[in-house]
Amino acid sequence: MPQTKILLDESDIPSHWYNVVADMPNKPAPPLGPDGKPVGPEALAAIFPMALIEQEVSGERWIPIPEAVREAYRIYRPSPLFRAHRLEAALGTPARIYYKYEGVSPAGSHKVNTSIAQAWYNAQAGVKRLATETGAGQWGSSLALAGQMFGIEVRVYMVKVSYDQKPFRRSMMQTWGAEVLASPTNLTESGRKILAQDPNSPGSLGIAISEAVEEAASRPDTNYALGSVLNHVCHHQTIIGLEAKKQFEKVGEYPDMVFACCGGGSNFAGAAFPFLADKAAGKQVRLVAAEPTSCPTLTRGHYAYDFGDAVGLTPMMLMYTLGHDFVPPGIHAGGLRYHGDSPLVSQLYKEGLIEAVAVPQLATFEAGVTFARAEGIIPAPESCHAIRACLDEALRCKQTGEPKVLFFNLSGHGHFDMASYDAYFAGKLEDYAYPEHEIEAALHRLPKVAA
Amino acid sequence: MPQTKILLDESDIPSHWYNVVADMPNKPAPPLGPDGKPVGPEALAAIFPMALIEQEVSGERWIPIPEAVREAYRIYRPSPLFRAHRLEAALGTPARIYYKYEGVSPAGSHKVNTSIAQAWYNAQAGVKRLATETGAGQWGSSLALAGQMFGIEVRVYMVKVSYDQKPFRRSMMQTWGAEVLASPTNLTESGRKILAQDPNSPGSLGIAISEAVEEAASRPDTNYALGSVLNHVCHHQTIIGLEAKKQFEKVGEYPDMVFACCGGGSNFAGAAFPFLADKAAGKQVRLVAAEPTSCPTLTRGHYAYDFGDAVGLTPMMLMYTLGHDFVPPGIHAGGLRYHGDSPLVSQLYKEGLIEAVAVPQLATFEAGVTFARAEGIIPAPESCHAIRACLDEALRCKQTGEPKVLFFNLSGHGHFDMASYDAYFAGKLEDYAYPEHEIEAALHRLPKVAA
């Protein structure tokens, strides 16, 4: 009987995270402040603990995972690697398809890999409270869980329209003891400013970030935590790919291609970077980031300095961007609606070490349903992007007869996204194209930075 | 670093289900037809395949699990056994607490253990369609998943009020390709009769059962499938306890007490019966069924012949019952709102081989939140009953200093029950007592059966 799940013991949880910077042919460009000058680590100390700032700027290949973090990971790690026998049969492909399932975390996605680490480092630094923002709720619930594990109070500024429309992610955060506020609130300067202009503001991720950062910067007992984009977040997520490599080794396989969905970039980084280390050492492996056609940051954005948030409060980062004021269409993969991308992922794409593909919304749900009917698990809309890209390759293999080994990261389950599947079955979803004229227009809206 | 999850390989999936009948001191009483005479296997052939009917009446201790079923189980089995280190620390108890997590199945509960088996036996018998009922949707979604795996069409009659109020379980069934109808429908005699009386009928589980059974009995290509109560369903669920015993053996432990929630009885049977085999062989182990105080079938019901459904269409079974027309209060643990109980569980309770405890709703949610904050996983409201009973024992151990080994089955996650947690946090939940006068009244409503 063919093996379906490749499991590891808890003692196999990696002892170090991987830092791709060590294997990059060119070192990353520094973030810049409003004056156009590089921002040093000290400027971040108001909102991040020093240990995370050190990771943010580190060039060391391996970053030790603290024992307490490895112990906390045991509530769901190592995550299983599945061989998708049933999916292969349904597609009739000679490709061998594997997927790593991060939906086994209590919050249901890979985000917990970094929320646990961030909460622990903050607790070690004596921080009592963390403030953060959340849109659909994946990140907020992951940080709520991690805060509870290490005795840290968590306040989540949840975009008001999501707070009202997605009450179940909110309930999940409350179950883990977090305080959840509908943003904009009247507790911050940023929030009050917005409410003065529009008392019925539905909020936005940009506003929620501003509120959380303002609170963290102004309260000595409170820090800020971010769920993607930054280097240290990407490092933490590499536990996905590091485990996967051990699992492939167990069955004597190695992927020809790795697929992961890409919004802020940490999920792709987590799955792909550890394989990039092998590629740097001469191994043949293709790494493919899957993004939405409606928010095609890597495939159609500009490689330029831009702000990380919508209103321009953060340092500027060198990355692919659609312009920090770009508001992506309301696709259901909320986690991929980000104007920019991780600077590390961006640079690797710019330098041709990784690939990217943009996939339209309807095709992602079609792939998700095909997957669910074959493998059982109902994937998150974000994960459906990776599945689509992988399925397209598996179908190419069917035509060419190539028995490629394909691997994708199933970043989370769709249990809190069933309304999206409902809309798909009801024929209410549409595809959004990124308009051609936006490409040129976005270029002119980028902040001016001295070369 | 202490081990958190005790895992088994796929090759450790048990080769046989356990049939407790072989170890019962007295053989079960047969079901009776409307004429008061025992119902033979042949009477069930219109709606069940012969292989399942044979299991229903079997006295063999071990029932071989077909290879195809064991292979299908691999999509989520063996399920992990967790050592609840964090929960023990939170309670400050010397007890060692273990739980088996059945929420790893794609449908999120233990129900898939039998839906896969039932779908496979039906497919082997050439059956093309299955009809079933579902209330909150746990069983319907489990059968939808299993039907998809074996190429069987599934039609689910979903109680209309749930169909409207719980759209996400419905979307889940549709994702797996099932047809979901709001019951009562005008497709069956039973449904039309109800609609003629009340066109706006909210439906009930009793009505939905009638519709599904009627369809299965009247269409030669269609069979019926039931998610609990019957003997063969209990047998299939024993895979839980059989795996757990292997896992305890791996760590050199054995439970002093086993807890599982009990509605129709198959979850309790699955977790506890394999330990009962050891008890029959002289081992000291206490087996505790946890039920709601609002629907206290074992603890306050009558041991008598009664119908399995609300309207009296099924054979009469000897079991604990609150009367087949008892409508339990609207507690959030929908899976425990059943007037009767598995005849096997009932007889073992009657004969003193197992114990039962009734727990009130608020205390179950309190236990569920305590559990979620310590262990991460958010439990289903049904599972919270087992957690409550286990926590009460762990707290007793704290007082006495006894380092007992406590084991409970975490039958499912609460991802589709967050509205219940919302209501709990909002202070909108209440406890329901089963009124004293109902006990006597129920006795008079039981069907008359010649002794």
PDB file of N, CA, C and O in Angstrom, chain A residues 1-5 10 67 71-72 74-75 77 82 86 148 168 171-172 174-177 372-373 376 378 413 415-416 418-419 422 425, chain B residues 1-5 10 67 71-72 74-75 77 82 86 148 168 171-172 174-177 372-373 376 378 413 415-416 418-419 422 425:
ATOM      1  N   MET A   1       0.856  -1.190   0.000  1.00  0.00           N
ATOM      2  CA  MET A   1       0.000   0.000   0.000  1.00  0.00           C
ATOM      3  C   MET A   1       0.894   1.242   0.000  1.00  0.00           C
ATOM      4  O   MET A   1       1.790   1.340   0.820  1.00  0.00           O
ATOM      5  N   PRO A   2       0.669   2.181  -0.928  1.00  0.00           N
ATOM      6  CA  PRO A   2       1.592   3.322  -1.038  1.00  0.00           C
ATOM      7  C   PRO A   2       1.482   4.275   0.147  1.00  0.00           C
ATOM      8  O   PRO A   2       0.377   4.565   0.619  1.00  0.00           O
ATOM      9  N   GLN A   3       2.634   4.761   0.596  1.00  0.00           N
ATOM     10  CA  GLN A   3       2.671   5.676   1.727  1.00  0.00           C
ATOM     11  C   GLN A   3       2.068   7.024   1.321  1.00  0.00           C
ATOM     12  O   GLN A   3       2.347   7.557   0.258  1.00  0.00           O
ATOM     13  N   THR A   4       1.242   7.596   2.161  1.00  0.00           N
ATOM     14  CA  THR A   4       0.574   8.864   1.868  1.00  0.00           C
ATOM     15  C   THR A   4       1.241  10.016   2.605  1.00  0.00           C
ATOM     16  O   THR A   4       1.475  11.069   2.025  1.00  0.00           O
ATOM     17  N   LYS A   5       1.534   9.815   3.887  1.00  0.00           N
ATOM     18  CA  LYS A   5       2.105  10.893   4.690  1.00  0.00           C
ATOM     19  C   LYS A   5       3.535  10.533   5.087  1.00  0.00           C
ATOM     20  O   LYS A   5       3.782   9.448   5.609  1.00  0.00           O
ATOM     21  N   GLU A  10       9.313  14.535  16.570  1.00  0.00           N
ATOM     22  CA  GLU A  10       9.518  15.865  17.143  1.00  0.00           C
ATOM     23  C   GLU A  10      11.011  16.184  17.299  1.00  0.00           C
ATOM     24  O   GLU A  10      11.415  17.337  17.215  1.00  0.00           O
ATOM     25  N   GLU A  67      15.458  26.705  22.317  1.00  0.00           N
ATOM     26  CA  GLU A  67      14.819  25.464  22.757  1.00  0.00           C
ATOM     27  C   GLU A  67      13.352  25.666  23.110  1.00  0.00           C
ATOM     28  O   GLU A  67      12.504  24.823  22.806  1.00  0.00           O
ATOM     29  N   GLU A  71      10.239  23.767  21.474  1.00  0.00           N
ATOM     30  CA  GLU A  71       9.279  23.038  22.302  1.00  0.00           C
ATOM     31  C   GLU A  71       7.846  23.487  21.971  1.00  0.00           C
ATOM     32  O   GLU A  71       6.937  22.670  21.863  1.00  0.00           O
ATOM     33  N   ALA A  72       7.674  24.786  21.793  1.00  0.00           N
ATOM     34  CA  ALA A  72       6.336  25.298  21.460  1.00  0.00           C
ATOM     35  C   ALA A  72       5.890  24.792  20.087  1.00  0.00           C
ATOM     36  O   ALA A  72       4.713  24.476  19.880  1.00  0.00           O
ATOM     37  N   ARG A  74       6.213  22.035  18.974  1.00  0.00           N
ATOM     38  CA  ARG A  74       5.729  20.651  19.086  1.00  0.00           C
ATOM     39  C   ARG A  74       4.216  20.518  19.153  1.00  0.00           C
ATOM     40  O   ARG A  74       3.692  19.418  18.971  1.00  0.00           O
ATOM     41  N   ILE A  75       3.509  21.615  19.408  1.00  0.00           N
ATOM     42  CA  ILE A  75       2.050  21.457  19.427  1.00  0.00           C
ATOM     43  C   ILE A  75       1.517  21.123  18.031  1.00  0.00           C
ATOM     44  O   ILE A  75       0.407  20.628  17.902  1.00  0.00           O
ATOM     45  N   ARG A  77       4.190  20.802  15.023  1.00  0.00           N
ATOM     46  CA  ARG A  77       5.303  20.469  14.127  1.00  0.00           C
ATOM     47  C   ARG A  77       5.958  19.157  14.582  1.00  0.00           C
ATOM     48  O   ARG A  77       5.862  18.820  15.750  1.00  0.00           O
ATOM     49  N   PHE A  82       2.709  15.252   2.406  1.00  0.00           N
ATOM     50  CA  PHE A  82       1.814  14.276   1.768  1.00  0.00           C
ATOM     51  C   PHE A  82       2.295  13.959   0.350  1.00  0.00           C
ATOM     52  O   PHE A  82       2.713  14.851  -0.373  1.00  0.00           O
ATOM     53  N   ARG A  86      -3.848  10.438  -4.821  1.00  0.00           N
ATOM     54  CA  ARG A  86      -5.195  10.532  -5.384  1.00  0.00           C
ATOM     55  C   ARG A  86      -5.303  11.674  -6.392  1.00  0.00           C
ATOM     56  O   ARG A  86      -6.009  11.579  -7.387  1.00  0.00           O
ATOM     57  N   GLN A 148      -0.690  33.926  24.014  1.00  0.00           N
ATOM     58  CA  GLN A 148      -1.242  33.116  25.101  1.00  0.00           C
ATOM     59  C   GLN A 148      -0.202  32.105  25.604  1.00  0.00           C
ATOM     60  O   GLN A 148      -0.073  31.875  26.815  1.00  0.00           O
ATOM     61  N   PHE A 168     -15.875  35.011  12.893  1.00  0.00           N
ATOM     62  CA  PHE A 168     -15.360  33.767  13.463  1.00  0.00           C
ATOM     63  C   PHE A 168     -13.855  33.795  13.708  1.00  0.00           C
ATOM     64  O   PHE A 168     -13.360  33.190  14.657  1.00  0.00           O
ATOM     65  N   SER A 171     -13.678  35.590  16.924  1.00  0.00           N
ATOM     66  CA  SER A 171     -13.983  34.713  18.063  1.00  0.00           C
ATOM     67  C   SER A 171     -12.785  33.833  18.389  1.00  0.00           C
ATOM     68  O   SER A 171     -12.511  33.533  19.560  1.00  0.00           O
ATOM     69  N   MET A 172     -12.089  33.402  17.342  1.00  0.00           N
ATOM     70  CA  MET A 172     -10.914  32.549  17.532  1.00  0.00           C
ATOM     71  C   MET A 172      -9.859  33.311  18.346  1.00  0.00           C
ATOM     72  O   MET A 172      -9.279  32.766  19.295  1.00  0.00           O
ATOM     73  N   GLN A 174     -10.348  35.762  20.379  1.00  0.00           N
ATOM     74  CA  GLN A 174     -10.844  35.943  21.744  1.00  0.00           C
ATOM     75  C   GLN A 174     -10.724  34.646  22.542  1.00  0.00           C
ATOM     76  O   GLN A 174     -10.420  34.668  23.733  1.00  0.00           O
ATOM     77  N   THR A 175     -10.945  33.518  21.871  1.00  0.00           N
ATOM     78  CA  THR A 175     -10.794  32.234  22.552  1.00  0.00           C
ATOM     79  C   THR A 175      -9.374  32.088  23.097  1.00  0.00           C
ATOM     80  O   THR A 175      -9.166  31.553  24.184  1.00  0.00           O
ATOM     81  N   TRP A 176      -8.400  32.602  22.352  1.00  0.00           N
ATOM     82  CA  TRP A 176      -7.015  32.553  22.819  1.00  0.00           C
ATOM     83  C   TRP A 176      -6.654  33.765  23.675  1.00  0.00           C
ATOM     84  O   TRP A 176      -5.465  34.003  23.937  1.00  0.00           O
ATOM     85  N   GLY A 177      -7.647  34.540  24.060  1.00  0.00           N
ATOM     86  CA  GLY A 177      -7.420  35.589  25.055  1.00  0.00           C
ATOM     87  C   GLY A 177      -6.980  36.937  24.524  1.00  0.00           C
ATOM     88  O   GLY A 177      -6.643  37.822  25.317  1.00  0.00           O
ATOM     89  N   ALA A 372      -9.435  19.402  -3.338  1.00  0.00           N
ATOM     90  CA  ALA A 372     -10.247  18.945  -2.204  1.00  0.00           C
ATOM     91  C   ALA A 372     -10.960  17.638  -2.526  1.00  0.00           C
ATOM     92  O   ALA A 372     -11.082  16.766  -1.664  1.00  0.00           O
ATOM     93  N   ARG A 373     -11.443  17.495  -3.759  1.00  0.00           N
ATOM     94  CA  ARG A 373     -12.170  16.272  -4.109  1.00  0.00           C
ATOM     95  C   ARG A 373     -11.240  15.071  -4.194  1.00  0.00           C
ATOM     96  O   ARG A 373     -11.660  13.938  -3.970  1.00  0.00           O
ATOM     97  N   GLY A 376      -9.084  15.522  -0.090  1.00  0.00           N
ATOM     98  CA  GLY A 376      -9.869  15.709   1.134  1.00  0.00           C
ATOM     99  C   GLY A 376      -9.766  17.112   1.704  1.00  0.00           C
ATOM    100  O   GLY A 376     -10.765  17.780   1.889  1.00  0.00           O
ATOM    101  N   ILE A 378      -9.648  20.906   2.359  1.00  0.00           N
ATOM    102  CA  ILE A 378     -10.140  22.090   1.654  1.00  0.00           C
ATOM    103  C   ILE A 378      -9.125  23.214   1.867  1.00  0.00           C
ATOM    104  O   ILE A 378      -8.903  23.652   2.992  1.00  0.00           O
ATOM    105  N   HIS A 413      -5.613  25.772   5.712  1.00  0.00           N
ATOM    106  CA  HIS A 413      -6.919  25.234   5.321  1.00  0.00           C
ATOM    107  C   HIS A 413      -7.911  26.366   5.092  1.00  0.00           C
ATOM    108  O   HIS A 413      -7.659  27.510   5.477  1.00  0.00           O
ATOM    109  N   HIS A 415     -11.117  26.478   6.255  1.00  0.00           N
ATOM    110  CA  HIS A 415     -12.303  26.352   7.111  1.00  0.00           C
ATOM    111  C   HIS A 415     -12.973  27.687   7.405  1.00  0.00           C
ATOM    112  O   HIS A 415     -14.154  27.720   7.723  1.00  0.00           O
ATOM    113  N   PHE A 416     -12.203  28.763   7.345  1.00  0.00           N
ATOM    114  CA  PHE A 416     -12.792  30.076   7.618  1.00  0.00           C
ATOM    115  C   PHE A 416     -13.007  30.866   6.328  1.00  0.00           C
ATOM    116  O   PHE A 416     -13.206  32.073   6.369  1.00  0.00           O
ATOM    117  N   MET A 418     -15.130  29.455   3.768  1.00  0.00           N
ATOM    118  CA  MET A 418     -16.143  28.730   3.015  1.00  0.00           C
ATOM    119  C   MET A 418     -17.092  29.678   2.277  1.00  0.00           C
ATOM    120  O   MET A 418     -17.690  29.301   1.268  1.00  0.00           O
ATOM    121  N   ALA A 419     -17.224  30.912   2.759  1.00  0.00           N
ATOM    122  CA  ALA A 419     -18.063  31.882   2.041  1.00  0.00           C
ATOM    123  C   ALA A 419     -17.481  32.132   0.653  1.00  0.00           C
ATOM    124  O   ALA A 419     -18.225  32.378  -0.305  1.00  0.00           O
ATOM    125  N   ASP A 422     -18.532  29.239  -1.432  1.00  0.00           N
ATOM    126  CA  ASP A 422     -19.942  29.478  -1.724  1.00  0.00           C
ATOM    127  C   ASP A 422     -20.091  30.401  -2.923  1.00  0.00           C
ATOM    128  O   ASP A 422     -20.866  30.123  -3.842  1.00  0.00           O
ATOM    129  N   PHE A 425     -19.107  28.603  -6.142  1.00  0.00           N
ATOM    130  CA  PHE A 425     -20.125  27.672  -6.649  1.00  0.00           C
ATOM    131  C   PHE A 425     -21.348  28.417  -7.192  1.00  0.00           C
ATOM    132  O   PHE A 425     -22.008  27.956  -8.106  1.00  0.00           O
TER     133      PHE A 425
ATOM    134  N   MET B   1      13.723  17.545  26.149  1.00  0.00           N
ATOM    135  CA  MET B   1      12.461  18.247  25.858  1.00  0.00           C
ATOM    136  C   MET B   1      11.335  17.210  25.828  1.00  0.00           C
ATOM    137  O   MET B   1      11.463  16.195  25.157  1.00  0.00           O
ATOM    138  N   PRO B   2      10.253  17.424  26.584  1.00  0.00           N
ATOM    139  CA  PRO B   2       9.224  16.374  26.687  1.00  0.00           C
ATOM    140  C   PRO B   2       8.451  16.190  25.377  1.00  0.00           C
ATOM    141  O   PRO B   2       8.118  17.153  24.702  1.00  0.00           O
ATOM    142  N   GLN B   3       8.195  14.925  25.042  1.00  0.00           N
ATOM    143  CA  GLN B   3       7.449  14.610  23.826  1.00  0.00           C
ATOM    144  C   GLN B   3       5.998  15.065  23.956  1.00  0.00           C
ATOM    145  O   GLN B   3       5.364  14.872  24.978  1.00  0.00           O
ATOM    146  N   THR B   4       5.481  15.686  22.917  1.00  0.00           N
ATOM    147  CA  THR B   4       4.114  16.199  22.933  1.00  0.00           C
ATOM    148  C   THR B   4       3.164  15.292  22.164  1.00  0.00           C
ATOM    149  O   THR B   4       2.074  14.986  22.618  1.00  0.00           O
ATOM    150  N   LYS B   5       3.602  14.859  20.975  1.00  0.00           N
ATOM    151  CA  LYS B   5       2.729  14.030  20.131  1.00  0.00           C
ATOM    152  C   LYS B   5       3.307  12.627  20.017  1.00  0.00           C
ATOM    153  O   LYS B   5       4.480  12.461  19.690  1.00  0.00           O
ATOM    154  N   GLU B  10       1.861   4.852   9.126  1.00  0.00           N
ATOM    155  CA  GLU B  10       0.664   4.376   8.413  1.00  0.00           C
ATOM    156  C   GLU B  10       0.563   2.864   8.449  1.00  0.00           C
ATOM    157  O   GLU B  10      -0.537   2.312   8.432  1.00  0.00           O
ATOM    158  N   GLU B  67      -8.450  -3.661   2.786  1.00  0.00           N
ATOM    159  CA  GLU B  67      -7.242  -2.921   2.428  1.00  0.00           C
ATOM    160  C   GLU B  67      -7.569  -1.550   1.842  1.00  0.00           C
ATOM    161  O   GLU B  67      -6.881  -0.568   2.121  1.00  0.00           O
ATOM    162  N   GLU B  71      -6.318   1.992   3.219  1.00  0.00           N
ATOM    163  CA  GLU B  71      -5.588   2.924   2.354  1.00  0.00           C
ATOM    164  C   GLU B  71      -6.243   4.308   2.399  1.00  0.00           C
ATOM    165  O   GLU B  71      -5.565   5.327   2.480  1.00  0.00           O
ATOM    166  N   ALA B  72      -7.576   4.324   2.356  1.00  0.00           N
ATOM    167  CA  ALA B  72      -8.288   5.610   2.412  1.00  0.00           C
ATOM    168  C   ALA B  72      -8.055   6.298   3.764  1.00  0.00           C
ATOM    169  O   ALA B  72      -7.926   7.520   3.834  1.00  0.00           O
ATOM    170  N   ARG B  74      -5.485   6.512   5.287  1.00  0.00           N
ATOM    171  CA  ARG B  74      -4.164   7.160   5.302  1.00  0.00           C
ATOM    172  C   ARG B  74      -4.213   8.666   5.021  1.00  0.00           C
ATOM    173  O   ARG B  74      -3.217   9.348   5.268  1.00  0.00           O
ATOM    174  N   ILE B  75      -5.319   9.168   4.492  1.00  0.00           N
ATOM    175  CA  ILE B  75      -5.353  10.616   4.278  1.00  0.00           C
ATOM    176  C   ILE B  75      -5.308  11.366   5.612  1.00  0.00           C
ATOM    177  O   ILE B  75      -4.977  12.542   5.640  1.00  0.00           O
ATOM    178  N   ARG B  77      -5.143   9.200   9.004  1.00  0.00           N
ATOM    179  CA  ARG B  77      -4.802   8.284  10.087  1.00  0.00           C
ATOM    180  C   ARG B  77      -3.380   7.753   9.932  1.00  0.00           C
ATOM    181  O   ARG B  77      -2.875   7.744   8.815  1.00  0.00           O
ATOM    182  N   PHE B  82      -1.822  13.133  21.877  1.00  0.00           N
ATOM    183  CA  PHE B  82      -1.074  14.230  22.499  1.00  0.00           C
ATOM    184  C   PHE B  82      -0.923  14.007  23.991  1.00  0.00           C
ATOM    185  O   PHE B  82      -1.871  13.574  24.651  1.00  0.00           O
ATOM    186  N   ARG B  86       0.999  21.234  28.583  1.00  0.00           N
ATOM    187  CA  ARG B  86       0.659  22.620  28.908  1.00  0.00           C
ATOM    188  C   ARG B  86      -0.635  22.705  29.724  1.00  0.00           C
ATOM    189  O   ARG B  86      -0.782  23.553  30.597  1.00  0.00           O
ATOM    190  N   GLN B 148     -17.205  10.932  -2.341  1.00  0.00           N
ATOM    191  CA  GLN B 148     -16.308  11.436  -3.384  1.00  0.00           C
ATOM    192  C   GLN B 148     -15.115  10.492  -3.574  1.00  0.00           C
ATOM    193  O   GLN B 148     -14.679  10.240  -4.697  1.00  0.00           O
ATOM    194  N   PHE B 168     -21.805  27.169   6.062  1.00  0.00           N
ATOM    195  CA  PHE B 168     -20.436  26.757   5.757  1.00  0.00           C
ATOM    196  C   PHE B 168     -20.250  25.249   5.739  1.00  0.00           C
ATOM    197  O   PHE B 168     -19.446  24.712   4.978  1.00  0.00           O
ATOM    198  N   SER B 171     -21.470  24.395   2.364  1.00  0.00           N
ATOM    199  CA  SER B 171     -20.466  24.659   1.321  1.00  0.00           C
ATOM    200  C   SER B 171     -19.412  23.563   1.315  1.00  0.00           C
ATOM    201  O   SER B 171     -18.895  23.181   0.260  1.00  0.00           O
ATOM    202  N   MET B 172     -19.070  23.083   2.496  1.00  0.00           N
ATOM    203  CA  MET B 172     -18.074  22.021   2.613  1.00  0.00           C
ATOM    204  C   MET B 172     -18.562  20.765   1.874  1.00  0.00           C
ATOM    205  O   MET B 172     -17.822  20.140   1.116  1.00  0.00           O
ATOM    206  N   GLN B 174     -20.710  20.639  -0.521  1.00  0.00           N
ATOM    207  CA  GLN B 174     -20.735  20.909  -1.958  1.00  0.00           C
ATOM    208  C   GLN B 174     -19.325  20.872  -2.544  1.00  0.00           C
ATOM    209  O   GLN B 174     -19.129  20.408  -3.664  1.00  0.00           O
ATOM    210  N   THR B 175     -18.357  21.332  -1.773  1.00  0.00           N
ATOM    211  CA  THR B 175     -16.974  21.275  -2.245  1.00  0.00           C
ATOM    212  C   THR B 175     -16.579  19.831  -2.527  1.00  0.00           C
ATOM    213  O   THR B 175     -15.847  19.549  -3.468  1.00  0.00           O
ATOM    214  N   TRP B 176     -17.077  18.916  -1.718  1.00  0.00           N
ATOM    215  CA  TRP B 176     -16.791  17.496  -1.950  1.00  0.00           C
ATOM    216  C   TRP B 176     -17.801  16.850  -2.899  1.00  0.00           C
ATOM    217  O   TRP B 176     -17.848  15.620  -3.025  1.00  0.00           O
ATOM    218  N   GLY B 177     -18.630  17.677  -3.543  1.00  0.00           N
ATOM    219  CA  GLY B 177     -19.466  17.170  -4.627  1.00  0.00           C
ATOM    220  C   GLY B 177     -20.814  16.624  -4.223  1.00  0.00           C
ATOM    221  O   GLY B 177     -21.517  16.052  -5.067  1.00  0.00           O
ATOM    222  N   ALA B 372      -8.221  25.236  25.058  1.00  0.00           N
ATOM    223  CA  ALA B 372      -7.698  25.943  23.881  1.00  0.00           C
ATOM    224  C   ALA B 372      -6.547  26.868  24.263  1.00  0.00           C
ATOM    225  O   ALA B 372      -5.574  27.000  23.530  1.00  0.00           O
ATOM    226  N   ARG B 373      -6.664  27.523  25.413  1.00  0.00           N
ATOM    227  CA  ARG B 373      -5.604  28.453  25.818  1.00  0.00           C
ATOM    228  C   ARG B 373      -4.320  27.722  26.203  1.00  0.00           C
ATOM    229  O   ARG B 373      -3.229  28.263  26.067  1.00  0.00           O
ATOM    230  N   GLY B 376      -3.872  25.003  22.450  1.00  0.00           N
ATOM    231  CA  GLY B 376      -3.965  25.582  21.117  1.00  0.00           C
ATOM    232  C   GLY B 376      -5.233  25.204  20.383  1.00  0.00           C
ATOM    233  O   GLY B 376      -5.989  26.074  19.963  1.00  0.00           O
ATOM    234  N   ILE B 378      -8.844  24.472  19.242  1.00  0.00           N
ATOM    235  CA  ILE B 378     -10.173  24.875  19.703  1.00  0.00           C
ATOM    236  C   ILE B 378     -11.119  23.699  19.493  1.00  0.00           C
ATOM    237  O   ILE B 378     -11.354  23.267  18.372  1.00  0.00           O
ATOM    238  N   HIS B 413     -12.615  19.371  15.938  1.00  0.00           N
ATOM    239  CA  HIS B 413     -12.296  20.783  16.187  1.00  0.00           C
ATOM    240  C   HIS B 413     -13.559  21.631  16.111  1.00  0.00           C
ATOM    241  O   HIS B 413     -14.605  21.182  15.617  1.00  0.00           O
ATOM    242  N   HIS B 415     -13.882  24.595  14.459  1.00  0.00           N
ATOM    243  CA  HIS B 415     -13.773  25.658  13.444  1.00  0.00           C
ATOM    244  C   HIS B 415     -15.119  26.096  12.876  1.00  0.00           C
ATOM    245  O   HIS B 415     -15.243  27.213  12.398  1.00  0.00           O
ATOM    246  N   PHE B 416     -16.087  25.197  12.894  1.00  0.00           N
ATOM    247  CA  PHE B 416     -17.400  25.549  12.361  1.00  0.00           C
ATOM    248  C   PHE B 416     -18.392  25.827  13.490  1.00  0.00           C
ATOM    249  O   PHE B 416     -19.590  25.832  13.277  1.00  0.00           O
ATOM    250  N   MET B 418     -17.668  28.452  15.873  1.00  0.00           N
ATOM    251  CA  MET B 418     -17.195  29.651  16.554  1.00  0.00           C
ATOM    252  C   MET B 418     -18.349  30.554  16.992  1.00  0.00           C
ATOM    253  O   MET B 418     -18.209  31.323  17.945  1.00  0.00           O
ATOM    254  N   ALA B 419     -19.501  30.433  16.322  1.00  0.00           N
ATOM    255  CA  ALA B 419     -20.665  31.210  16.764  1.00  0.00           C
ATOM    256  C   ALA B 419     -21.052  30.793  18.186  1.00  0.00           C
ATOM    257  O   ALA B 419     -21.535  31.618  18.973  1.00  0.00           O
ATOM    258  N   ASP B 422     -18.651  32.523  20.444  1.00  0.00           N
ATOM    259  CA  ASP B 422     -19.107  33.913  20.481  1.00  0.00           C
ATOM    260  C   ASP B 422     -20.214  34.103  21.511  1.00  0.00           C
ATOM    261  O   ASP B 422     -20.174  35.016  22.332  1.00  0.00           O
ATOM    262  N   PHE B 425     -18.834  33.808  25.068  1.00  0.00           N
ATOM    263  CA  PHE B 425     -18.124  35.013  25.527  1.00  0.00           C
ATOM    264  C   PHE B 425     -19.090  36.171  25.774  1.00  0.00           C
ATOM    265  O   PHE B 425     -18.850  37.018  26.627  1.00  0.00           O
TER     266      PHE B 425
END
